PDB file of C-alpha atoms and ligand atoms in Angstrom:
ATOM      1  CA  UNK A 138      -1.452   1.442  -3.117  1.00 97.00           C
ATOM      2  CA  UNK A 139       1.822   2.254  -1.596  1.00 98.00           C
ATOM      3  CA  UNK A 140       3.587  -0.798  -1.376  1.00 98.00           C
ATOM      4  CA  UNK A 141       6.091  -2.465   0.621  1.00 98.00           C
ATOM      5  CA  UNK A 142       9.048  -5.164  -0.373  1.00 98.00           C
ATOM      6  CA  UNK A 143      10.770  -7.798   2.147  1.00 98.00           C
ATOM      7  CA  UNK A 144      13.748  -8.991  -0.577  1.00 97.00           C
ATOM      8  CA  UNK A 145      15.061  -7.001  -3.189  1.00 91.00           C
ATOM      9  CA  UNK A 146      15.504  -9.820  -5.655  1.00 95.00           C
ATOM     10  CA  UNK A 147      14.012 -11.944  -8.926  1.00 95.00           C
ATOM     11  CA  UNK A 148      10.680 -11.868  -7.333  1.00 96.00           C
ATOM     12  CA  UNK A 149      10.812  -8.898  -6.118  1.00 98.00           C
ATOM     13  CA  UNK A 150      12.238  -6.942  -9.365  1.00 97.00           C
ATOM     14  CA  UNK A 151       9.082  -8.459 -11.098  1.00 97.00           C
ATOM     15  CA  UNK A 152       6.432  -7.797  -8.256  1.00 98.00           C
ATOM     16  CA  UNK A 153       7.800  -4.235  -8.443  1.00 98.00           C
ATOM     17  CA  UNK A 154       7.441  -3.765 -12.736  1.00 98.00           C
ATOM     18  CA  UNK A 155       4.064  -5.488 -12.242  1.00 97.00           C
ATOM     19  CA  UNK A 156       2.658  -3.771  -9.513  1.00 98.00           C
ATOM     20  CA  UNK A 157       3.833  -0.370 -10.774  1.00 98.00           C
ATOM     21  CA  UNK A 158       2.347  -0.808 -14.347  1.00 97.00           C
ATOM     22  CA  UNK A 159      -0.676  -1.911 -11.971  1.00 97.00           C
ATOM     23  CA  UNK A 160      -0.388   1.892 -11.068  1.00 98.00           C
ATOM     24  CA  UNK A 161       0.820   1.069  -7.979  1.00 98.00           C
ATOM     25  CA  UNK A 162       3.736   2.642  -6.033  1.00 98.00           C
ATOM     26  CA  UNK A 163       6.610   0.756  -4.325  1.00 98.00           C
ATOM     27  CA  UNK A 164       8.096   3.616  -1.397  1.00 98.00           C
ATOM     28  CA  UNK A 165      10.988   0.863   0.087  1.00 98.00           C
ATOM     29  CA  UNK A 166      12.974  -1.759  -1.121  1.00 98.00           C
ATOM     30  CA  UNK A 167      14.386  -3.896   1.620  1.00 98.00           C
ATOM     31  CA  UNK A 168      17.562  -6.412   1.587  1.00 96.00           C
ATOM     32  CA  UNK A 169      19.282  -8.484   3.380  1.00 96.00           C
ATOM     33  CA  UNK A 170      21.874  -6.091   4.531  1.00 95.00           C
ATOM     34  CA  UNK A 171      18.916  -3.720   6.056  1.00 94.00           C
ATOM     35  CA  UNK A 172      16.704  -6.238   7.359  1.00 97.00           C
ATOM     36  CA  UNK A 173      18.783  -8.497   9.678  1.00 95.00           C
ATOM     37  CA  UNK A 174      16.231 -10.421  11.454  1.00 94.00           C
ATOM     38  CA  UNK A 175      13.637  -8.373  11.043  1.00 96.00           C
ATOM     39  CA  UNK A 176      15.342  -5.588  12.333  1.00 97.00           C
ATOM     40  CA  UNK A 177      14.240  -3.113   9.026  1.00 97.00           C
ATOM     41  CA  UNK A 178      10.910  -3.637   9.354  1.00 98.00           C
ATOM     42  CA  UNK A 179      10.467  -1.116  12.001  1.00 97.00           C
ATOM     43  CA  UNK A 180       6.926   0.315  13.027  1.00 97.00           C
ATOM     44  CA  UNK A 181       8.017   3.547  11.442  1.00 97.00           C
ATOM     45  CA  UNK A 182       8.965   2.323   7.672  1.00 98.00           C
ATOM     46  CA  UNK A 183       5.706  -0.439   7.690  1.00 98.00           C
ATOM     47  CA  UNK A 184       3.141   2.362   8.783  1.00 98.00           C
ATOM     48  CA  UNK A 185       4.528   3.568   5.139  1.00 98.00           C
ATOM     49  CA  UNK A 186       3.157   1.017   2.632  1.00 98.00           C
ATOM     50  CA  UNK A 187      -0.815  -0.304   2.227  1.00 97.00           C
ATOM     51  CA  UNK A 188       0.772  -4.215   1.969  1.00 98.00           C
ATOM     52  CA  UNK A 189       4.135  -5.280   1.951  1.00 98.00           C
ATOM     53  CA  UNK A 190       6.185  -8.598  -0.050  1.00 98.00           C
ATOM     54  CA  UNK A 191       8.214 -11.200   1.449  1.00 98.00           C
ATOM     55  CA  UNK A 192       9.570 -12.791  -1.170  1.00 98.00           C
ATOM     56  CA  UNK A 193      13.578 -14.025   1.160  1.00 97.00           C
ATOM     57  CA  UNK A 194      14.726 -17.190   2.085  1.00 95.00           C
ATOM     58  CA  UNK A 195      13.527 -19.855   3.206  1.00 92.00           C
ATOM     59  CA  UNK A 196      15.210 -18.372   6.294  1.00 93.00           C
ATOM     60  CA  UNK A 197      14.180 -15.378   6.471  1.00 96.00           C
ATOM     61  CA  UNK A 198      11.104 -15.657   5.990  1.00 97.00           C
ATOM     62  CA  UNK A 199      10.495 -16.858   9.710  1.00 97.00           C
ATOM     63  CA  UNK A 200      11.606 -13.085  11.582  1.00 97.00           C
ATOM     64  CA  UNK A 201      10.350 -10.859   8.559  1.00 98.00           C
ATOM     65  CA  UNK A 202       7.042 -12.913   9.116  1.00 98.00           C
ATOM     66  CA  UNK A 203       7.085 -13.296  13.284  1.00 97.00           C
ATOM     67  CA  UNK A 204       7.814  -8.926  12.944  1.00 98.00           C
ATOM     68  CA  UNK A 205       4.713  -8.065  10.498  1.00 98.00           C
ATOM     69  CA  UNK A 206       2.507 -10.231  11.990  1.00 98.00           C
ATOM     70  CA  UNK A 207       3.295  -8.890  15.743  1.00 97.00           C
ATOM     71  CA  UNK A 208       2.912  -5.176  13.927  1.00 97.00           C
ATOM     72  CA  UNK A 209      -1.474  -6.257  12.741  1.00 97.00           C
ATOM     73  CA  UNK A 210       0.675  -5.647   8.822  1.00 98.00           C
ATOM     74  CA  UNK A 211      -0.635  -6.801   5.368  1.00 98.00           C
ATOM     75  CA  UNK A 212       1.347  -8.991   3.670  1.00 98.00           C
ATOM     76  CA  UNK A 213       1.995 -11.725   0.464  1.00 98.00           C
ATOM     77  CA  UNK A 214       4.652 -13.586   1.608  1.00 98.00           C
ATOM     78  CA  UNK A 215       5.879 -16.512  -1.312  1.00 97.00           C
ATOM     79  CA  UNK A 216       8.809 -17.281   0.225  1.00 96.00           C
ATOM     80  CA  UNK A 217       9.119 -21.018  -0.294  1.00 91.00           C
ATOM     81  CA  UNK A 218      10.029 -23.817   2.843  1.00 89.00           C
ATOM     82  CA  UNK A 219       8.213 -22.418   6.202  1.00 94.00           C
ATOM     83  CA  UNK A 220       5.262 -24.241   6.164  1.00 91.00           C
ATOM     84  CA  UNK A 221       5.643 -26.328   9.119  1.00 93.00           C
ATOM     85  CA  UNK A 222       5.641 -22.662  10.914  1.00 97.00           C
ATOM     86  CA  UNK A 223       2.182 -21.589   9.933  1.00 97.00           C
ATOM     87  CA  UNK A 224       0.752 -22.522  12.404  1.00 97.00           C
ATOM     88  CA  UNK A 225       2.847 -20.284  14.582  1.00 97.00           C
ATOM     89  CA  UNK A 226       2.296 -17.614  11.741  1.00 98.00           C
ATOM     90  CA  UNK A 227      -0.756 -17.943  12.237  1.00 98.00           C
ATOM     91  CA  UNK A 228      -1.568 -16.863  15.175  1.00 98.00           C
ATOM     92  CA  UNK A 229       0.771 -14.252  16.057  1.00 98.00           C
ATOM     93  CA  UNK A 230      -1.050 -12.337  12.651  1.00 98.00           C
ATOM     94  CA  UNK A 231      -4.085 -13.288  14.506  1.00 97.00           C
ATOM     95  CA  UNK A 232      -2.780 -11.975  17.784  1.00 97.00           C
ATOM     96  CA  UNK A 233      -1.825  -8.621  15.969  1.00 97.00           C
ATOM     97  CA  UNK A 234      -4.957  -8.423  13.711  1.00 97.00           C
ATOM     98  CA  UNK A 235      -2.520  -8.111  10.158  1.00 97.00           C
ATOM     99  CA  UNK A 236      -3.818 -10.043   7.154  1.00 98.00           C
ATOM    100  CA  UNK A 237      -1.624 -13.158   4.737  1.00 98.00           C
ATOM    101  CA  UNK A 238      -1.966 -14.774   1.976  1.00 98.00           C
ATOM    102  CA  UNK A 239       0.902 -17.159   1.147  1.00 97.00           C
ATOM    103  CA  UNK A 240       1.076 -19.030  -1.042  1.00 95.00           C
ATOM    104  CA  UNK A 241       4.581 -21.779  -2.400  1.00 89.00           C
ATOM    105  CA  UNK A 242       3.042 -20.388  -5.651  1.00 91.00           C
ATOM    106  CA  UNK A 243       0.869 -17.313  -7.197  1.00 96.00           C
ATOM    107  CA  UNK A 244       0.972 -18.939 -10.330  1.00 94.00           C
ATOM    108  CA  UNK A 245      -2.937 -18.823 -11.872  1.00 93.00           C
ATOM    109  CA  UNK A 246      -1.521 -22.110 -14.215  1.00 94.00           C
ATOM    110  CA  UNK A 247      -0.156 -23.834 -10.721  1.00 94.00           C
ATOM    111  CA  UNK A 248      -3.472 -23.707  -9.450  1.00 92.00           C
ATOM    112  CA  UNK A 249      -5.229 -25.524 -12.035  1.00 92.00           C
ATOM    113  CA  UNK A 250      -2.589 -27.827 -12.555  1.00 96.00           C
ATOM    114  CA  UNK A 251      -3.598 -29.213  -8.596  1.00 95.00           C
ATOM    115  CA  UNK A 252      -7.269 -29.739  -9.679  1.00 94.00           C
ATOM    116  CA  UNK A 253      -5.999 -31.472 -13.135  1.00 97.00           C
ATOM    117  CA  UNK A 254      -3.056 -33.703 -10.670  1.00 98.00           C
ATOM    118  CA  UNK A 255      -5.264 -34.171  -8.215  1.00 97.00           C
ATOM    119  CA  UNK A 256      -8.234 -35.902 -10.893  1.00 97.00           C
ATOM    120  CA  UNK A 257      -4.850 -37.768 -12.794  1.00 98.00           C
ATOM    121  CA  UNK A 258      -3.974 -39.113  -9.611  1.00 98.00           C
ATOM    122  CA  UNK A 259      -8.562 -39.694  -8.629  1.00 97.00           C
ATOM    123  CA  UNK A 260      -7.740 -41.639 -11.703  1.00 97.00           C
ATOM    124  CA  UNK A 261      -4.714 -42.937 -12.326  1.00 98.00           C
ATOM    125  CA  UNK A 262      -3.615 -44.807  -9.179  1.00 94.00           C
ATOM    126  CA  UNK A 263      -5.918 -46.894  -9.199  1.00 95.00           C
ATOM    127  CA  UNK A 264      -5.940 -48.437 -12.711  1.00 97.00           C
ATOM    128  CA  UNK A 265      -2.538 -49.199 -12.235  1.00 96.00           C
ATOM    129  CA  UNK A 266      -0.363 -46.800 -13.305  1.00 98.00           C
ATOM    130  CA  UNK A 267       2.914 -45.911 -10.932  1.00 98.00           C
ATOM    131  CA  UNK A 268       3.585 -41.915 -10.629  1.00 98.00           C
ATOM    132  CA  UNK A 269       6.271 -39.580 -10.039  1.00 98.00           C
ATOM    133  CA  UNK A 270       7.179 -35.705 -10.024  1.00 98.00           C
ATOM    134  CA  UNK A 271      10.428 -34.489 -11.485  1.00 98.00           C
ATOM    135  CA  UNK A 272      11.116 -30.892 -11.054  1.00 98.00           C
ATOM    136  CA  UNK A 273      13.291 -28.294 -12.394  1.00 98.00           C
ATOM    137  CA  UNK A 274      14.077 -24.957 -11.017  1.00 97.00           C
ATOM    138  CA  UNK A 275      17.602 -22.823 -11.663  1.00 96.00           C
ATOM    139  CA  UNK A 276      21.070 -23.313  -9.316  1.00 97.00           C
ATOM    140  CA  UNK A 277      20.035 -20.724  -7.364  1.00 94.00           C
ATOM    141  CA  UNK A 278      16.935 -21.836  -6.152  1.00 92.00           C
ATOM    142  CA  UNK A 279      18.070 -22.473  -2.161  1.00 87.00           C
ATOM    143  CA  UNK A 280      14.276 -25.461  -1.283  1.00 89.00           C
ATOM    144  CA  UNK A 281      14.131 -28.864  -3.264  1.00 95.00           C
ATOM    145  CA  UNK A 282      11.418 -29.958  -3.721  1.00 96.00           C
ATOM    146  CA  UNK A 283      10.101 -26.612  -4.501  1.00 94.00           C
ATOM    147  CA  UNK A 284       7.024 -26.427  -2.268  1.00 91.00           C
ATOM    148  CA  UNK A 285       4.979 -26.028  -5.298  1.00 93.00           C
ATOM    149  CA  UNK A 286       6.257 -30.132  -5.597  1.00 97.00           C
ATOM    150  CA  UNK A 287       5.913 -30.454  -2.097  1.00 95.00           C
ATOM    151  CA  UNK A 288       2.603 -29.299  -2.543  1.00 93.00           C
ATOM    152  CA  UNK A 289       1.278 -32.091  -5.873  1.00 97.00           C
ATOM    153  CA  UNK A 290       2.974 -34.881  -3.759  1.00 97.00           C
ATOM    154  CA  UNK A 291       0.862 -33.161   0.123  1.00 96.00           C
ATOM    155  CA  UNK A 292      -2.701 -33.681  -2.843  1.00 96.00           C
ATOM    156  CA  UNK A 293      -1.279 -37.269  -4.040  1.00 98.00           C
ATOM    157  CA  UNK A 294      -0.995 -38.891  -0.975  1.00 98.00           C
ATOM    158  CA  UNK A 295      -4.512 -37.330   0.259  1.00 97.00           C
ATOM    159  CA  UNK A 296      -5.727 -39.515  -2.859  1.00 97.00           C
ATOM    160  CA  UNK A 297      -4.387 -42.232  -2.680  1.00 97.00           C
ATOM    161  CA  UNK A 298      -2.351 -42.896   0.618  1.00 97.00           C
ATOM    162  CA  UNK A 299       0.851 -43.422  -0.922  1.00 96.00           C
ATOM    163  CA  UNK A 300       3.932 -40.879  -1.230  1.00 98.00           C
ATOM    164  CA  UNK A 301       4.380 -39.388  -4.448  1.00 98.00           C
ATOM    165  CA  UNK A 302       8.497 -39.765  -5.755  1.00 98.00           C
ATOM    166  CA  UNK A 303       9.517 -36.579  -6.797  1.00 98.00           C
ATOM    167  CA  UNK A 304      13.586 -35.989  -8.063  1.00 98.00           C
ATOM    168  CA  UNK A 305      14.595 -32.343  -8.027  1.00 98.00           C
ATOM    169  CA  UNK A 306      16.603 -30.609 -10.675  1.00 98.00           C
ATOM    170  CA  UNK A 307      18.539 -27.312  -9.900  1.00 98.00           C
ATOM    171  CA  UNK A 308      20.056 -26.238 -13.280  1.00 98.00           C
ATOM    172  CA  UNK A 309      20.894 -23.094 -15.225  1.00 98.00           C
ATOM    173  CA  UNK A 310      18.078 -20.396 -15.027  1.00 96.00           C
ATOM    174  CA  UNK A 311      14.621 -22.560 -15.040  1.00 96.00           C
ATOM    175  CA  UNK A 312      12.046 -20.229 -14.052  1.00 94.00           C
ATOM    176  CA  UNK A 313       9.826 -23.719 -12.954  1.00 95.00           C
ATOM    177  CA  UNK A 314       8.667 -26.556 -14.831  1.00 97.00           C
ATOM    178  CA  UNK A 315       6.543 -29.727 -12.408  1.00 98.00           C
ATOM    179  CA  UNK A 316       6.483 -33.162 -15.041  1.00 98.00           C
ATOM    180  CA  UNK A 317       3.714 -35.417 -13.163  1.00 98.00           C
ATOM    181  CA  UNK A 318       3.943 -38.207 -15.276  1.00 98.00           C
ATOM    182  CA  UNK A 319       1.647 -41.277 -14.240  1.00 98.00           C
ATOM    183  CA  UNK A 320       3.089 -44.901 -16.212  1.00 98.00           C
ATOM    184  CA  UNK A 321       1.704 -48.037 -17.594  1.00 98.00           C
ATOM    185  CA  UNK A 322       3.995 -50.987 -19.182  1.00 97.00           C
ATOM    186  CA  UNK A 323       1.735 -49.696 -22.673  1.00 97.00           C
ATOM    187  CA  UNK A 324       1.573 -46.059 -22.051  1.00 98.00           C
ATOM    188  CA  UNK A 325       2.866 -43.104 -20.490  1.00 98.00           C
ATOM    189  CA  UNK A 326       0.793 -39.936 -19.212  1.00 98.00           C
ATOM    190  CA  UNK A 327       2.473 -36.993 -18.121  1.00 98.00           C
ATOM    191  CA  UNK A 328       0.790 -33.520 -17.435  1.00 98.00           C
ATOM    192  CA  UNK A 329       3.694 -30.192 -17.518  1.00 98.00           C
ATOM    193  CA  UNK A 330       3.185 -26.905 -16.518  1.00 97.00           C
ATOM    194  CA  UNK A 331       6.421 -24.741 -17.421  1.00 97.00           C
ATOM    195  CA  UNK A 332       6.481 -21.405 -16.056  1.00 95.00           C
ATOM    196  CA  UNK A 333       7.879 -19.337 -18.996  1.00 94.00           C
ATOM    197  CA  UNK A 334       8.933 -16.356 -16.199  1.00 92.00           C
ATOM    198  CA  UNK A 335       8.121 -14.834 -13.442  1.00 93.00           C
ATOM    199  CA  UNK A 336       5.611 -12.651 -14.810  1.00 94.00           C
ATOM    200  CA  UNK A 337       3.597 -15.101 -13.934  1.00 94.00           C
ATOM    201  CA  UNK A 338       4.304 -15.408 -10.438  1.00 95.00           C
ATOM    202  CA  UNK A 339       4.251 -11.483  -9.992  1.00 97.00           C
ATOM    203  CA  UNK A 340       0.796 -11.044 -10.887  1.00 97.00           C
ATOM    204  CA  UNK A 341      -0.894 -13.235  -8.724  1.00 97.00           C
ATOM    205  CA  UNK A 342       0.880 -11.756  -5.822  1.00 98.00           C
ATOM    206  CA  UNK A 343      -0.071  -8.645  -7.067  1.00 98.00           C
ATOM    207  CA  UNK A 344      -4.042  -9.833  -7.770  1.00 97.00           C
ATOM    208  CA  UNK A 345      -3.263 -11.030  -3.855  1.00 98.00           C
ATOM    209  CA  UNK A 346      -2.817  -7.755  -2.626  1.00 98.00           C
ATOM    210  CA  UNK A 347      -5.152  -5.540  -3.898  1.00 97.00           C
ATOM    211  CA  UNK A 348      -7.342  -8.714  -3.247  1.00 96.00           C
ATOM    212  CA  UNK A 349      -7.178  -8.407   0.647  1.00 94.00           C
ATOM    213  CA  UNK A 350      -8.020  -4.721   1.551  1.00 90.00           C
ATOM    214  CA  UNK A 351      -9.568  -3.815   4.052  1.00 91.00           C
ATOM    215  CA  UNK A 352      -9.836  -7.333   5.022  1.00 94.00           C
ATOM    216  CA  UNK A 353      -7.760  -9.339   8.134  1.00 96.00           C
ATOM    217  CA  UNK A 354      -6.758 -12.598   8.798  1.00 96.00           C
ATOM    218  CA  UNK A 355      -4.532 -15.857   6.490  1.00 98.00           C
ATOM    219  CA  UNK A 356      -5.700 -17.084   3.419  1.00 97.00           C
ATOM    220  CA  UNK A 357      -4.074 -19.211   0.976  1.00 95.00           C
ATOM    221  CA  UNK A 358      -4.185 -17.531  -2.213  1.00 96.00           C
ATOM    222  CA  UNK A 359      -6.219 -20.804  -3.327  1.00 92.00           C
ATOM    223  CA  UNK A 360      -9.378 -19.545  -0.909  1.00 93.00           C
ATOM    224  CA  UNK A 361      -8.796 -15.787  -3.028  1.00 96.00           C
ATOM    225  CA  UNK A 362      -9.413 -17.881  -6.042  1.00 93.00           C
ATOM    226  CA  UNK A 363     -11.793 -19.860  -5.303  1.00 91.00           C
ATOM    227  CA  UNK A 364     -13.788 -16.447  -4.593  1.00 94.00           C
ATOM    228  CA  UNK A 365     -13.811 -15.278  -7.586  1.00 92.00           C
ATOM    229  CA  UNK A 366     -13.938 -18.528  -9.422  1.00 82.00           C
TER     230      UNK A 366
HETATM  231  N1  LIG J 420       5.624 -18.119  -4.716  1.00 79.93           N
HETATM  232  C1  LIG J 420       5.503 -17.862  -5.608  1.00 79.93           C
HETATM  233  O1  LIG J 420       4.780 -18.546  -6.627  1.00 79.93           O
HETATM  234  C2  LIG J 420       7.190 -17.596  -6.108  1.00 79.93           C
HETATM  235  C3  LIG J 420       7.788 -17.653  -7.547  1.00 79.93           C
HETATM  236  C4  LIG J 420       9.212 -17.797  -7.315  1.00 79.93           C
HETATM  237  C5  LIG J 420       9.643 -17.169  -6.814  1.00 79.93           C
HETATM  238  N2  LIG J 420       9.393 -17.859  -5.338  1.00 79.93           N
HETATM  239  C6  LIG J 420      10.687 -18.002  -3.680  1.00 79.93           C
HETATM  240  O2  LIG J 420      10.361 -16.760  -3.357  1.00 79.93           O
HETATM  241  C7  LIG J 420      11.579 -16.164  -2.848  1.00 79.93           C
HETATM  242  C8  LIG J 420      13.224 -15.775  -3.717  1.00 79.93           C
HETATM  243  O3  LIG J 420      12.786 -15.719  -4.416  1.00 79.93           O
HETATM  244  P1  LIG J 420      13.557 -15.087  -5.531  1.00 79.93           P
HETATM  245  O4  LIG J 420      14.075 -15.454  -7.506  1.00 79.93           O
HETATM  246  O5  LIG J 420      13.867 -13.632  -5.493  1.00 79.93           O
HETATM  247  O6  LIG J 420      15.886 -15.687  -4.836  1.00 79.93           O
HETATM  248  P2  LIG J 420      16.603 -14.548  -5.189  1.00 79.93           P
HETATM  249  O7  LIG J 420      17.199 -13.789  -6.814  1.00 79.93           O
HETATM  250  O8  LIG J 420      18.076 -14.680  -4.583  1.00 79.93           O
HETATM  251  O9  LIG J 420      16.467 -12.995  -4.158  1.00 79.93           O
HETATM  252  C9  LIG J 420      15.727 -13.528  -2.456  1.00 79.93           C
HETATM  253  C10 LIG J 420      16.337 -11.494  -2.159  1.00 79.93           C
HETATM  254  O10 LIG J 420      15.743 -11.835  -0.666  1.00 79.93           O
HETATM  255  C11 LIG J 420      16.671 -11.192  -0.296  1.00 79.93           C
HETATM  256  N3  LIG J 420      17.009 -11.603   1.279  1.00 79.93           N
HETATM  257  C12 LIG J 420      17.197 -12.256   2.196  1.00 79.93           C
HETATM  258  N4  LIG J 420      16.317 -12.288   3.673  1.00 79.93           N
HETATM  259  C13 LIG J 420      16.326 -10.816   3.597  1.00 79.93           C
HETATM  260  C14 LIG J 420      16.126 -10.208   3.934  1.00 79.93           C
HETATM  261  N5  LIG J 420      16.119 -10.842   5.731  1.00 79.93           N
HETATM  262  N6  LIG J 420      15.302  -9.323   4.877  1.00 79.93           N
HETATM  263  C15 LIG J 420      15.318  -8.518   2.975  1.00 79.93           C
HETATM  264  N7  LIG J 420      15.705  -9.230   2.264  1.00 79.93           N
HETATM  265  C16 LIG J 420      16.382 -10.133   2.049  1.00 79.93           C
HETATM  266  C17 LIG J 420      18.163 -12.130  -0.780  1.00 79.93           C
HETATM  267  O11 LIG J 420      19.101 -10.690  -0.127  1.00 79.93           O
HETATM  268  P3  LIG J 420      20.867 -10.674  -0.290  1.00 79.93           P
HETATM  269  O12 LIG J 420      21.232 -11.264  -2.154  1.00 79.93           O
HETATM  270  O13 LIG J 420      21.181  -9.234  -0.284  1.00 79.93           O
HETATM  271  O14 LIG J 420      20.992 -11.871   0.582  1.00 79.93           O
HETATM  272  C18 LIG J 420      17.231 -11.161  -2.061  1.00 79.93           C
HETATM  273  O15 LIG J 420      17.678 -10.492  -2.810  1.00 79.93           O
HETATM  274  C19 LIG J 420      11.974 -17.606  -2.942  1.00 79.93           C
HETATM  275  O16 LIG J 420      11.617 -18.827  -1.760  1.00 79.93           O
HETATM  276  C20 LIG J 420      11.420 -18.496  -4.277  1.00 79.93           C
HETATM  277  O17 LIG J 420      11.360 -19.775  -3.504  1.00 79.93           O
HETATM  278  C21 LIG J 420       7.951 -17.932  -5.092  1.00 79.93           C
END
């Protein structure tokens, strides 16, 4: 596939490396200077890419997604912090006839972590355990709590009817750690996902790009994984 990358940062670089190792070609990369308000996403640029990756910042993602969706592009978006705008983005992709896969976390390990969180909430909360989540990311991460932590919070609230206390740490170069804890006066249970690098996120995002060839519509990464589980 021919790929375009919007956001030439840490994830953009990792995605390019994984995609090239799988035989895909990165035909263009756009940074913030060439793309204020999505202005670099021209029809002629989009015509050269089969799939566009969008990994930028919470404040840029909406303009980019509206520009991409309006032109019927096929997009994999991993930028976090814009989920409240998902209905608007979905409508634009539906009208434009494009394809979007989005996820706050493209790691398969985290997907299974969500399943474990669901099961754990069902078991420990009724047994009287108090739950909390601590998430740690590198100092440059702009949103807090992380999109992944919010998803675990939503899962927990759906299962128990209570909010999950979440604490965020931003320090150093941590790629991403999520620690879900259940504690009672007698003991403590922890479920931990610790990303070792960004490669797992990039691999999931490239896999998603390969899965959506020939499709239209809006998908969450988990929808695609369920098709192969
Ligand atoms: N879903 C997942 O699995 C996953 C995994 C890791 C990270 N993320 C998320 O992905 C996003 C990017 O993470 P990162 O670690 O790559 O961050 P990063 O290293 O800070 O890179 C973000 C890049 O986006 C660029 N950018 C900002 N606005 C832009 C625009 N309008 N057009 C084009 N490029 C623009 C920035 O360029 P300048 O430096 O020139 O401003 C920067 O290079 C974040 O939201 C992060 O939370 C998701």
